Amino acid sequence: FSSFFFFLSLSLEFLIIIVMSDVEVEEGVIPTMEEWKSSLKLVESSLLSDDEDIDVLQEVIHLMQQSLDMLPERDQVEATVAKRQLALEKNPKSESEEEKTIFEESAKLWEKRWAMNEFFVNTTFGRLMKLVLRRRRFAAEVHREAINNFLQRCIFFVLNHLKHGDFYGLFTTFHTVFDAEQTFYSVPKNSLYPHSPSWSTVSAVEEESSKGAFASAAGHPRISPYLIQNINYFGQLNGFELMVKRIGDSHRRLSVNSITWVLKSIYGVRSFFCVDNPKIAAFLKSLENVCYSRDGALLGLPDAEFKRHKVSAMQNVSDFVHGLTRELISPQEAGQAQELFKLALTLKCLSSESLEKRVDGLKLINDLIDMAVRRDTPRGMAGSSMMSRNHPVTVWLDSTYLLSWIHSKNVINQLFDGRMHNQLVSRAERIFSFLAQKRALTPEHLDLLWTSSLGKKRDTIVASIYGIFTKLVNYLGAADLLKLMSLIDQLPIDEVDRQTLVLLRTLAHAAFTDTRTSSADQDVGLSILWKIVVSEKAPTSIQHTALEFLADILEQSFGSQDLKVSYAVKCLENLEESRRTAVPQTLLLLQRIMDSFPESNMGRSQILSKSTLIDRIEAKYHILPLLIAELKTFKSSLKARLDAGELQAEENSDALMVDNKRSYAAHLKCRLDFLNYILANSTLSLSKENVDVLWQVLIQDALTQDELTNNFQWLQGLCNTRGRPFIDTAVSEYLFEAKLCSMNVAAVSLSAFMCFQQFFRFINGLLGKLENWEEEQHFVVQDLKLDGLPALWNIVFDATDSAVQTASVNYLNGIFRRASPALQENRASLRLEYIATVMKRISQLCAIGQEETESAKALRRQVNVRILRAIHVLREFVSEYEPRRIPGDSAAVKIRLTLHDVQRGGITLTGEYFTDDTLGFVRKELAERINKPLAAVLFVTDGETGLRRFHEAEYEFSLEDMDLSAENSTLRFFLDTRLTDTNNVRDFRPYNGADESNGLPSFILSDNQEFFDQLWGLLERSSSVSAVTWELISLLPTNPKITSKITNLRSSVKWRRLLDGHSVFRLCYALRIVNTILDQEESSEQVNWCKKFFDTDGLRHVYSLLFGKHPVKVSTSNSSQQAVALRCVGSLLKVFNCFMLSDQGDRLALRTERALQPEVADWLDLSQVVTKLLQIMLRSARNTTRKHSELDGEVVRHAGALLLPCLCAQPALLRSLYAFPKLTELLSVALLESVEPVVRTVTSRCVYFLCTAFRLPPQADALPVAA
């Protein structure tokens, strides 16, 4: 079916072509459509039938030949058109409109016929020919003669078309006619065709030996006689002569691709040629001349046409010609002719204006160079078949002739003339290498290369030229190397780029390795690199590259030790005050040179080690003072430029550009890094004088804050805790005590404090006061009389940076927490000393600014800030040991936790903790109780293969998160013996709650009356101080003195002082104790206390605080103070209700027996009570935010509990209720707007009770009476 559809489409093509081309077959009559359809059906049936002949195919070819014969030559038509056009230009009226129309239609008709003819010839004819040759049934004996006649007709057809034009499509398929592999030319298989004779029985074989044959099958028994017959037929039609004539026709040139296919058609059958035939010999000679001659088919192409053709196609033509001529002449002569042609083709390509052709020409000569060089090698001359196949060699051309040809044809100058391009230069390296290898490279060649690179520093062509120089280095003499380096030295610094430096490095390396150069000449390249390194005009990237290359050369094995030392001396001399150019690059290079020396000379005295080199340099040049002096000069000159306005000051040192290369931060860093390098790699150490200069330059004269941070970090690195410190003990103490401890505390930054902290541990560790001082988190304090501790206290109290405040407090608390077991025996006295220090500072601050002047007020504001800081220190210290919440602020539950030691035979400890305490807090408290370092105490839990340690992150989890919130939960632990000095069970001491609590900071502050009175007095200061002080007091146990005054009431008690209404904080503290007494279970002691409270007018004082002329004020801008005031009001109402209300089953009632006593009636005004209660409820109901809403709910709950009993006891008080001017607002906000559920619930119950507890009287103006 596929064959059927193929032939069907082929028939349709025939139909379209023939019908549209108006072909005249018989007597000028155009066939009808039905006639052409029947003809094409005949073609189809012929191609599909085994019985019918294929004469119709002959007719198709004949038909197309007639069509071609009827077509005039295209050149004739074009000449006629040109002649007519010329006549019209001379006389526009020489042609009528009718004649013009007829001519134009005729021209269009011929163009149409040419197009259709070319389509058939280039496309359809080839398909038809291939089809016939490939189908096996056409190879049957019954069809062979007919098919071969058809093929000969095709040969005649092709030769006829070869005369008329360039039919590329036809030529690409014509070679199949002479292809011995085609099915038609295959040997018959008797199994398939049992009646077919063999080739030996074919009568055509007799014609092979006929005289004058062009081809013969002699020696080729399996070659089809039909193929030989067709070759001879081709020759009899003068095909060989026509082919040569057509290829050499300069008037109507064939394209190179067409020539390739024309030659390919006979190239495959060259082995069958009868070379003794004069016509064959003449053909081959003529073919070589036509293709290889200067004015031939290839080399004679005009430049415009030559540009259109590919050089690879011309080489293919050359290969075909070479393969054909080898049959006639010797391989040596054929090779010579082809190689001379390639040289001529190369020269033509290089002379072309087309870049593509010039590149092709360069590729050609490179290939010829490679082949000629391989020919000159012994292996190439041996003629190895493998060599010839994989790496071809020239047959005749040798290096000597090629060198002569390159010089005579001026090839180098053609590459680097005005048409020079990177595509050419990048491929020219092979030519120059060839010249250099053959010692034919001249100074003029080098000059030409170098001159070509000038003025093109940004072009890629320079990289190619420098690449050529790099390849030539190994072939250049010492004079050439020096000349090239001097040329580079003469370049302006702004024209030097990385490519130039790469070339210079290669040249310098070659000069080093060349034994013919002197030591002075060997240093030329390095000197040029050095000059670039220290040049202020060179860009930073160029300086850095030059530095890297110079350092690489010095570091490599061919760089001698003396040369390294000499360049180290150059660097030091450049740092002297008279020079000092490119200091950062100089320091980097000096460090690279020093790093190239070994750490140790391994006992060989002639080899310098790194430290020995530095010591020698120090002895002669005093490197540390030199570096510090240069740093000071750099800083001074920079400040002078800033003061003069030459530079613009910046907040960041990275933004302050000293020059157009580096920022101020980069300049400073490279100097400090090198100073660190010298200290780390030698026995040198800073002196006190050095420290003074560095402190002045780095700290006091710092220009920006980030510079100060970086400089403190650098100073911090001087006392290296992991290796040898860079300064000795005496200088370290001097830097710490004279500098760090004397800093302006208010200006201390976090980096300054970290530096102070590092030196603090370092100095005290050297003095034996800290153990494991190298470990920042695990050091142990052996003696609390630490050097620098007073300075640390000053930082704690007076630092203004919040980060420093937090870090210093944590560090100070850590010092006391990390006290050794011996010091922990007196932990109570240690904590007392800590607290006494803070309280002393608070006392000193409180004595400042007592006057009433404006300056004193401003001073007091500053003092209050510092007092707040001191209170914060106290609170952090208390939380360090007791991170508890303020009472009432947390829903956490207190539990008893069992701590089990898995190493010590089941020894356990118990303690009380809250469920939201962290595992880390329990660990810290346990470490204190057993006198062990914190790091030594490790908690464990069950793992997959046994016990596993808790991760550090798990210590941040709460006991509830770790499923340890149940009562009597067990937490297991063990001690890391590497971090503790003993592993004895006796280190554990029984837990004594009383003893332990007495030593806690909270008990110290509460029990020490002097300390507590100081805190109590702070409640009278500003609102901010009083609020923070109150938070601290809330963390403490109840003060014994105040507790005693309230619990042991005397008849002379002064309630105005005990329940001080002027300070809500003091009032709240006292009411907390009162409510604690009232909340206890009823006992005789409680009853007696209540009686004394009532008898000593305690209740009357509570009444005055609630309903008197000066009640407790709740409205305040201070949020914490407002919350405390609300607590006070709620607590006062709770106390008042406790005394004035009684429980009567389902409701509370007023104790009339107490309320109506004469002594009580003197001060108790129930009408005023009702009005004040309504005001209190309204104020709390107005809070429409969640802030303190639960406190408002408590106030309303106690107020409502008192309001209803008062109204029930005296219904006349309803007048006061009705007379309350904001009753409507109270009901609205309390029932609808309040966010606190308690407020809404209590209000609704009050309204409901009033509506159901009273009924309307008969008289309209009378008050309601009890229901």
Coordinates of C-alpha atoms in Angstrom, one line a residue, residues 728-730 732-734 736-737 759-774 780-789:
D728 CA 52.3 39.1 77.9
T729 CA 50.7 39.2 81.4
A730 CA 52.0 42.6 82.5
S732 CA 47.5 42.5 79.5
E733 CA 46.9 43.7 83.0
Y734 CA 47.9 47.2 81.9
F736 CA 42.7 45.8 81.2
E737 CA 43.1 48.0 84.3
F759 CA 40.1 40.3 79.4
F760 CA 38.2 39.9 82.7
R761 CA 38.3 36.1 82.4
F762 CA 41.9 36.2 81.0
I763 CA 43.4 38.3 83.7
N764 CA 41.6 36.6 86.6
G765 CA 42.4 33.2 85.1
L766 CA 46.1 34.0 85.0
L767 CA 45.8 35.2 88.7
G768 CA 44.2 31.9 89.6
K769 CA 40.9 33.4 90.6
L770 CA 39.0 31.6 87.8
E771 CA 39.2 28.0 87.0
N772 CA 38.5 26.8 83.4
W773 CA 38.6 30.5 82.4
E774 CA 39.0 29.5 78.8
V780 CA 34.4 28.4 88.0
V781 CA 35.0 31.3 90.4
Q782 CA 37.6 30.5 93.1
D783 CA 37.9 33.9 94.6
L784 CA 35.3 36.7 94.5
K785 CA 37.8 39.4 94.9
L786 CA 38.2 39.6 91.2
D787 CA 40.2 42.2 89.4
G788 CA 37.9 44.4 87.5
L789 CA 34.8 43.5 89.5

